[in-house]
mmCIF file of N, CA and C in Angstrom:
data_model
loop_
_atom_site.group_PDB
_atom_site.id
_atom_site.type_symbol
_atom_site.label_atom_id
_atom_site.label_comp_id
_atom_site.label_asym_id
_atom_site.label_seq_id
_atom_site.Cartn_x
_atom_site.Cartn_y
_atom_site.Cartn_z
ATOM 1 N N MET A 1 8.543 6.669 -8.508
ATOM 2 C CA MET A 1 8.071 5.794 -7.974
ATOM 3 C C MET A 1 8.144 5.617 -6.647
ATOM 4 N N CYS A 2 9.825 5.691 -6.472
ATOM 5 C CA CYS A 2 10.690 4.845 -5.311
ATOM 6 C C CYS A 2 10.340 6.172 -4.044
ATOM 7 N N GLU A 3 9.932 7.431 -4.733
ATOM 8 C CA GLU A 3 10.410 8.663 -4.165
ATOM 9 C C GLU A 3 8.544 8.505 -3.202
ATOM 10 N N LEU A 4 7.705 7.871 -4.138
ATOM 11 C CA LEU A 4 6.119 7.963 -3.367
ATOM 12 C C LEU A 4 6.004 6.779 -2.349
ATOM 13 N N LEU A 5 6.687 5.635 -2.515
ATOM 14 C CA LEU A 5 7.225 4.686 -1.785
ATOM 15 C C LEU A 5 7.204 5.191 -0.107
ATOM 16 N N ASN A 6 8.445 5.756 -0.615
ATOM 17 C CA ASN A 6 8.734 6.317 0.904
ATOM 18 C C ASN A 6 8.085 7.111 1.714
ATOM 19 N N GLU A 7 7.050 7.874 1.096
ATOM 20 C CA GLU A 7 5.943 8.350 1.685
ATOM 21 C C GLU A 7 5.105 8.166 3.366
ATOM 22 N N ARG A 8 4.658 6.430 2.519
ATOM 23 C CA ARG A 8 3.806 5.530 3.664
ATOM 24 C C ARG A 8 4.666 4.966 3.780
ATOM 25 N N MET A 9 5.896 4.589 3.763
ATOM 26 C CA MET A 9 5.831 3.187 3.685
ATOM 27 C C MET A 9 6.423 2.621 5.082
ATOM 28 N N LEU A 10 6.922 3.337 5.961
ATOM 29 C CA LEU A 10 7.241 2.731 7.485
ATOM 30 C C LEU A 10 5.737 2.754 7.966
ATOM 31 N N GLU A 11 4.653 3.735 7.687
ATOM 32 C CA GLU A 11 3.154 3.379 8.517
ATOM 33 C C GLU A 11 2.313 2.524 7.840
ATOM 34 N N TYR A 12 2.895 1.803 6.575
ATOM 35 C CA TYR A 12 1.597 1.219 6.186
ATOM 36 C C TYR A 12 1.393 -0.397 7.142
ATOM 37 N N PRO A 13 2.528 -1.159 7.395
ATOM 38 C CA PRO A 13 2.352 -2.172 8.090
ATOM 39 C C PRO A 13 1.616 -1.825 9.477
ATOM 40 N N ASP A 14 1.149 -0.741 10.181
ATOM 41 C CA ASP A 14 0.998 0.030 11.177
ATOM 42 C C ASP A 14 -1.079 -0.075 10.638
ATOM 43 N N TYR A 15 -1.003 0.333 9.494
ATOM 44 C CA TYR A 15 -2.188 1.045 9.045
ATOM 45 C C TYR A 15 -2.966 -0.725 8.969
ATOM 46 N N ILE A 16 -2.286 -1.573 8.459
ATOM 47 C CA ILE A 16 -2.892 -2.931 7.717
ATOM 48 C C ILE A 16 -2.708 -3.572 9.060
ATOM 49 N N THR A 17 -1.953 -3.388 10.166
ATOM 50 C CA THR A 17 -2.132 -4.268 11.773
ATOM 51 C C THR A 17 -3.667 -3.748 11.956
ATOM 52 N N ALA A 18 -3.673 -1.835 12.462
ATOM 53 C CA ALA A 18 -4.819 -1.361 12.852
ATOM 54 C C ALA A 18 -6.333 -1.694 12.167
ATOM 55 N N VAL A 19 -6.688 -2.195 11.105
ATOM 56 C CA VAL A 19 -7.461 -2.652 10.069
ATOM 57 C C VAL A 19 -7.921 -4.164 10.654
ATOM 58 N N MET A 20 -6.630 -4.792 10.777
ATOM 59 C CA MET A 20 -6.984 -6.076 11.070
ATOM 60 C C MET A 20 -7.582 -6.643 12.329
ATOM 61 N N GLY A 21 -7.122 -5.703 12.524
ATOM 62 C CA GLY A 21 -7.400 -5.313 14.953
ATOM 63 C C GLY A 21 -8.836 -4.597 14.717
ATOM 64 N N GLY A 22 -9.501 -4.329 13.786
ATOM 65 C CA GLY A 22 -11.192 -3.922 13.628
ATOM 66 C C GLY A 22 -10.996 -2.151 13.811
ATOM 67 N N GLU A 23 -9.908 -1.905 13.792
ATOM 68 C CA GLU A 23 -10.428 -0.038 13.904
ATOM 69 C C GLU A 23 -9.715 0.609 12.319
ATOM 70 N N TYR A 24 -11.207 1.000 12.547
ATOM 71 C CA TYR A 24 -10.845 1.747 11.118
ATOM 72 C C TYR A 24 -11.422 2.842 10.843
ATOM 73 N N ASP A 25 -10.253 4.350 10.226
ATOM 74 C CA ASP A 25 -10.123 5.619 10.943
ATOM 75 C C ASP A 25 -10.109 6.035 8.709
ATOM 76 N N GLN A 26 -11.672 6.461 8.333
ATOM 77 C CA GLN A 26 -11.912 6.802 7.303
ATOM 78 C C GLN A 26 -10.725 8.233 6.631
ATOM 79 N N ILE A 27 -10.862 8.930 7.396
ATOM 80 C CA ILE A 27 -8.995 9.856 6.973
ATOM 81 C C ILE A 27 -8.064 8.638 6.645
ATOM 82 N N GLN A 28 -7.416 8.415 7.358
ATOM 83 C CA GLN A 28 -6.343 7.353 6.710
ATOM 84 C C GLN A 28 -6.843 6.374 5.993
ATOM 85 N N HIS A 29 -7.475 6.039 5.914
ATOM 86 C CA HIS A 29 -8.187 4.955 4.882
ATOM 87 C C HIS A 29 -7.955 5.588 3.316
ATOM 88 N N ARG A 30 -8.369 7.140 3.292
ATOM 89 C CA ARG A 30 -8.891 7.927 2.535
ATOM 90 C C ARG A 30 -6.686 8.612 1.960
ATOM 91 N N LYS A 31 -5.866 8.948 3.004
ATOM 92 C CA LYS A 31 -4.788 8.222 2.389
ATOM 93 C C LYS A 31 -4.293 7.221 1.908
ATOM 94 N N PHE A 32 -4.400 6.783 2.521
ATOM 95 C CA PHE A 32 -3.385 5.388 1.213
ATOM 96 C C PHE A 32 -4.161 5.079 0.097
ATOM 97 N N VAL A 33 -5.802 5.233 -0.036
ATOM 98 C CA VAL A 33 -5.677 4.847 -0.992
ATOM 99 C C VAL A 33 -5.641 5.531 -2.187
ATOM 100 N N GLU A 34 -5.186 7.761 -2.048
ATOM 101 C CA GLU A 34 -4.612 7.978 -2.875
ATOM 102 C C GLU A 34 -3.162 7.902 -3.090
ATOM 103 N N TRP A 35 -2.504 7.456 -1.592
ATOM 104 C CA TRP A 35 -0.994 6.916 -1.934
ATOM 105 C C TRP A 35 -1.042 5.562 -2.654
ATOM 106 N N ALA A 36 -1.886 4.868 -2.757
ATOM 107 C CA ALA A 36 -1.647 3.675 -3.343
ATOM 108 C C ALA A 36 -1.687 4.041 -4.860
ATOM 109 N N ASP A 37 -3.001 5.094 -5.312
ATOM 110 C CA ASP A 37 -2.836 5.437 -6.917
ATOM 111 C C ASP A 37 -2.260 5.825 -7.165
ATOM 112 N N ASN A 38 -1.807 7.179 -6.263
ATOM 113 C CA ASN A 38 -0.437 7.200 -7.036
ATOM 114 C C ASN A 38 0.991 6.541 -7.333
ATOM 115 N N LEU A 39 1.473 5.736 -6.108
ATOM 116 C CA LEU A 39 2.253 4.609 -6.391
ATOM 117 C C LEU A 39 1.824 3.775 -7.794
ATOM 118 N N THR A 40 0.574 3.559 -7.999
ATOM 119 C CA THR A 40 0.167 2.903 -8.879
ATOM 120 C C THR A 40 0.294 3.791 -9.995
ATOM 121 N N LYS A 41 0.358 5.074 -10.266
ATOM 122 C CA LYS A 41 0.688 5.598 -11.497
ATOM 123 C C LYS A 41 1.507 5.903 -12.185
ATOM 124 N N ALA A 42 2.440 5.926 -11.116
ATOM 125 C CA ALA A 42 4.161 6.187 -10.666
ATOM 126 C C ALA A 42 4.949 5.090 -11.404
ATOM 127 N N ALA A 43 4.257 3.933 -11.157
ATOM 128 C CA ALA A 43 5.174 2.493 -11.221
ATOM 129 C C ALA A 43 5.545 2.509 -13.031
ATOM 130 N N PRO A 44 7.031 1.657 -13.457
ATOM 131 C CA PRO A 44 7.043 1.332 -14.389
ATOM 132 C C PRO A 44 6.562 0.720 -14.796
ATOM 133 N N ALA A 45 6.229 0.122 -16.040
ATOM 134 C CA ALA A 45 5.502 -1.313 -16.765
ATOM 135 C C ALA A 45 6.509 -2.298 -15.684
ATOM 136 N N ASP A 46 7.582 -2.181 -15.881
ATOM 137 C CA ASP A 46 8.127 -3.652 -15.236
ATOM 138 C C ASP A 46 7.342 -3.858 -13.598
ATOM 139 N N ALA A 47 7.925 -2.529 -13.048
ATOM 140 C CA ALA A 47 6.939 -2.625 -11.772
ATOM 141 C C ALA A 47 5.594 -2.664 -11.536
ATOM 142 N N ALA A 48 4.655 -2.342 -12.549
ATOM 143 C CA ALA A 48 3.831 -2.453 -11.877
ATOM 144 C C ALA A 48 2.374 -3.713 -11.206
ATOM 145 N N SER A 49 3.054 -4.945 -11.544
ATOM 146 C CA SER A 49 2.347 -6.208 -10.985
ATOM 147 C C SER A 49 2.769 -6.506 -9.578
ATOM 148 N N THR A 50 4.387 -5.914 -9.431
ATOM 149 C CA THR A 50 5.022 -5.996 -8.039
ATOM 150 C C THR A 50 4.034 -4.749 -6.662
ATOM 151 N N VAL A 51 3.777 -3.549 -7.323
ATOM 152 C CA VAL A 51 3.380 -2.188 -6.642
ATOM 153 C C VAL A 51 1.332 -2.806 -6.490
ATOM 154 N N ALA A 52 1.239 -3.429 -7.669
ATOM 155 C CA ALA A 52 -0.427 -4.122 -7.786
ATOM 156 C C ALA A 52 0.196 -4.626 -6.229
ATOM 157 N N ASP A 53 0.583 -5.743 -5.999
ATOM 158 C CA ASP A 53 0.716 -6.703 -4.859
ATOM 159 C C ASP A 53 0.732 -6.029 -3.707
ATOM 160 N N TYR A 54 1.760 -5.193 -3.366
ATOM 161 C CA TYR A 54 2.006 -4.251 -2.245
ATOM 162 C C TYR A 54 1.025 -3.428 -1.862
ATOM 163 N N VAL A 55 0.043 -2.937 -3.037
ATOM 164 C CA VAL A 55 -1.034 -1.998 -2.568
ATOM 165 C C VAL A 55 -2.354 -3.355 -2.491
ATOM 166 N N SER A 56 -2.123 -4.184 -2.468
ATOM 167 C CA SER A 56 -3.982 -5.529 -2.764
ATOM 168 C C SER A 56 -3.729 -4.778 -1.163
ATOM 169 N N PRO A 57 -3.966 -4.815 0.113
ATOM 170 C CA PRO A 57 -4.650 -4.707 1.136
ATOM 171 C C PRO A 57 -5.098 -3.909 1.082
ATOM 172 N N ILE A 58 -4.721 -2.346 0.451
ATOM 173 C CA ILE A 58 -5.766 -1.118 0.440
ATOM 174 C C ILE A 58 -6.723 -1.555 -0.853
ATOM 175 N N ARG A 59 -6.504 -2.080 -1.711
ATOM 176 C CA ARG A 59 -7.416 -2.002 -2.313
ATOM 177 C C ARG A 59 -8.999 -3.313 -2.107
ATOM 178 N N GLN A 60 -8.663 -3.983 -1.169
ATOM 179 C CA GLN A 60 -9.019 -5.279 -0.698
ATOM 180 C C GLN A 60 -9.925 -5.014 0.382
ATOM 181 N N ILE A 61 -9.486 -2.794 1.315
ATOM 182 C CA ILE A 61 -10.197 -3.165 1.959
ATOM 183 C C ILE A 61 -10.735 -1.481 1.704
ATOM 184 N N GLU A 62 -10.606 -1.298 0.975
ATOM 185 C CA GLU A 62 -11.605 0.082 -0.240
ATOM 186 C C GLU A 62 -12.528 -0.822 -1.034
ATOM 187 N N GLU A 63 -12.326 -1.828 -1.764
ATOM 188 C CA GLU A 63 -14.281 -2.915 -1.704
ATOM 189 C C GLU A 63 -14.712 -2.970 -0.851
ATOM 190 N N VAL A 64 -14.912 -2.918 0.427
ATOM 191 C CA VAL A 64 -15.640 -3.305 1.689
ATOM 192 C C VAL A 64 -16.422 -1.759 1.600
ATOM 193 N N VAL A 65 -15.326 -1.027 1.985
ATOM 194 C CA VAL A 65 -15.795 0.307 1.582
ATOM 195 C C VAL A 65 -16.472 0.429 0.944
ATOM 196 N N LEU A 66 -16.508 0.261 -0.483
ATOM 197 C CA LEU A 66 -17.376 0.869 -1.760
ATOM 198 C C LEU A 66 -18.815 0.052 -1.343
ATOM 199 N N ALA A 67 -18.242 -1.103 -0.511
ATOM 200 C CA ALA A 67 -19.766 -1.917 -0.251
ATOM 201 C C ALA A 67 -20.498 -1.362 0.740
ATOM 202 N N GLY A 68 -20.102 -0.569 1.189
ATOM 203 C CA GLY A 68 -21.185 -0.089 2.048
ATOM 204 C C GLY A 68 -20.589 -1.244 3.322
ATOM 205 N N GLY A 69 -20.007 -1.581 3.404
ATOM 206 C CA GLY A 69 -19.338 -2.411 5.079
ATOM 207 C C GLY A 69 -19.407 -3.674 4.588
ATOM 208 N N GLY A 70 -19.411 -4.721 5.506
ATOM 209 C CA GLY A 70 -19.184 -6.425 5.267
ATOM 210 C C GLY A 70 -18.035 -6.784 6.239
ATOM 211 N N ASN A 71 -18.005 -8.279 6.275
ATOM 212 C CA ASN A 71 -16.671 -9.143 6.425
ATOM 213 C C ASN A 71 -15.774 -8.615 5.956
ATOM 214 N N LEU A 72 -14.436 -8.350 6.169
ATOM 215 C CA LEU A 72 -13.160 -8.483 5.249
ATOM 216 C C LEU A 72 -12.673 -9.246 5.766
ATOM 217 N N VAL A 73 -11.771 -10.117 5.116
ATOM 218 C CA VAL A 73 -11.125 -11.311 5.329
ATOM 219 C C VAL A 73 -9.788 -11.243 4.351
ATOM 220 N N LEU A 74 -9.565 -10.119 5.167
ATOM 221 C CA LEU A 74 -7.970 -9.492 4.451
ATOM 222 C C LEU A 74 -6.584 -10.459 4.214
ATOM 223 N N SER A 75 -5.982 -10.788 3.139
ATOM 224 C CA SER A 75 -4.590 -11.261 3.049
ATOM 225 C C SER A 75 -4.052 -10.354 2.700
ATOM 226 N N THR A 76 -2.179 -10.891 3.210
ATOM 227 C CA THR A 76 -1.642 -9.775 3.216
ATOM 228 C C THR A 76 -0.390 -11.211 2.841
ATOM 229 N N ASP A 77 -0.581 -11.713 2.224
ATOM 230 C CA ASP A 77 0.408 -12.586 1.430
ATOM 231 C C ASP A 77 1.298 -11.864 -0.084
ATOM 232 N N SER A 78 0.259 -11.159 -0.604
ATOM 233 C CA SER A 78 0.698 -9.878 -2.111
ATOM 234 C C SER A 78 1.055 -9.098 -1.143
ATOM 235 N N PHE A 79 0.891 -8.457 -0.134
ATOM 236 C CA PHE A 79 2.043 -7.084 0.249
ATOM 237 C C PHE A 79 3.403 -7.792 0.543
ATOM 238 N N LYS A 80 2.980 -9.202 1.443
ATOM 239 C CA LYS A 80 4.370 -9.154 1.912
ATOM 240 C C LYS A 80 6.030 -9.788 0.831
ATOM 241 N N THR A 81 5.081 -10.466 -0.651
ATOM 242 C CA THR A 81 5.949 -10.393 -1.687
ATOM 243 C C THR A 81 5.716 -9.190 -2.055
ATOM 244 N N GLY A 82 4.927 -8.757 -2.519
ATOM 245 C CA GLY A 82 5.263 -7.497 -2.969
ATOM 246 C C GLY A 82 6.200 -5.997 -2.111
ATOM 247 N N ALA A 83 6.380 -6.346 -1.312
ATOM 248 C CA ALA A 83 7.111 -5.567 -0.107
ATOM 249 C C ALA A 83 8.934 -5.835 -0.389
ATOM 250 N N LEU A 84 9.007 -7.311 -0.636
ATOM 251 C CA LEU A 84 10.213 -7.457 -0.950
ATOM 252 C C LEU A 84 10.778 -6.791 -2.039
ATOM 253 N N GLU A 85 9.810 -7.017 -3.303
ATOM 254 C CA GLU A 85 10.265 -6.580 -4.798
ATOM 255 C C GLU A 85 10.086 -5.588 -4.585
ATOM 256 N N ILE A 86 9.290 -4.637 -4.190
ATOM 257 C CA ILE A 86 9.373 -3.720 -4.746
ATOM 258 C C ILE A 86 10.407 -2.498 -3.788
ATOM 259 N N LEU A 87 11.340 -2.944 -2.392
ATOM 260 C CA LEU A 87 12.162 -2.313 -2.352
ATOM 261 C C LEU A 87 13.731 -3.058 -3.722
ATOM 262 N N ASP A 88 13.640 -4.031 -3.130
ATOM 263 C CA ASP A 88 14.470 -4.854 -3.811
ATOM 264 C C ASP A 88 14.660 -4.102 -5.730
ATOM 265 N N TYR A 89 13.600 -3.532 -5.923
ATOM 266 C CA TYR A 89 13.163 -2.844 -6.971
ATOM 267 C C TYR A 89 13.931 -1.030 -6.704
ATOM 268 N N CYS A 90 13.853 -0.619 -5.677
ATOM 269 C CA CYS A 90 14.091 0.031 -5.838
ATOM 270 C C CYS A 90 15.770 0.835 -5.251
ATOM 271 N N VAL A 91 16.279 -1.089 -4.210
ATOM 272 C CA VAL A 91 17.955 -0.899 -4.412
ATOM 273 C C VAL A 91 18.252 -0.799 -5.843
ATOM 274 N N ASP A 92 18.183 -1.713 -6.588
ATOM 275 C CA ASP A 92 18.247 -1.661 -8.260
ATOM 276 C C ASP A 92 18.079 -0.568 -8.445
ATOM 277 N N ALA A 93 17.266 0.240 -8.609
ATOM 278 C CA ALA A 93 17.329 1.469 -9.635
ATOM 279 C C ALA A 93 18.251 2.391 -8.862
ATOM 280 N N GLY A 94 18.971 2.344 -7.721
ATOM 281 C CA GLY A 94 19.834 3.109 -7.032
ATOM 282 C C GLY A 94 19.306 4.182 -5.866
ATOM 283 N N TYR A 95 17.927 4.080 -6.217
ATOM 284 C CA TYR A 95 17.178 4.823 -4.920
ATOM 285 C C TYR A 95 17.663 5.066 -3.749
ATOM 286 N N LYS A 96 17.711 5.871 -3.333
ATOM 287 C CA LYS A 96 18.147 6.181 -1.703
ATOM 288 C C LYS A 96 17.058 6.528 -1.018
ATOM 289 N N ALA A 97 16.304 5.812 0.640
ATOM 290 C CA ALA A 97 15.438 6.779 0.694
ATOM 291 C C ALA A 97 16.675 8.133 1.490
ATOM 292 N N GLY A 98 15.519 9.048 2.186
ATOM 293 C CA GLY A 98 16.555 9.936 2.524
ATOM 294 C C GLY A 98 16.271 11.322 2.575
#
């Protein structure tokens, strides 16, 4: 899970910011959905809720996409909490990015 996290972790805040600013790139979004799916599958049971929080903006965006569009009121509170928790989890597990 921690290795997968590293694949898009640095790009993820920019993606959220871009979508919140009205910029939606379908190809980029698909890549983030795939990443979120893989991260969710790889999460150990004790990190599943943390990962769910962390990828919640992707899930919120995907709901609007699947509905064919509409207004997106994106909440990032869970993402912020999940980001800190997932980083703590990976550090505690001894993972080092690089």
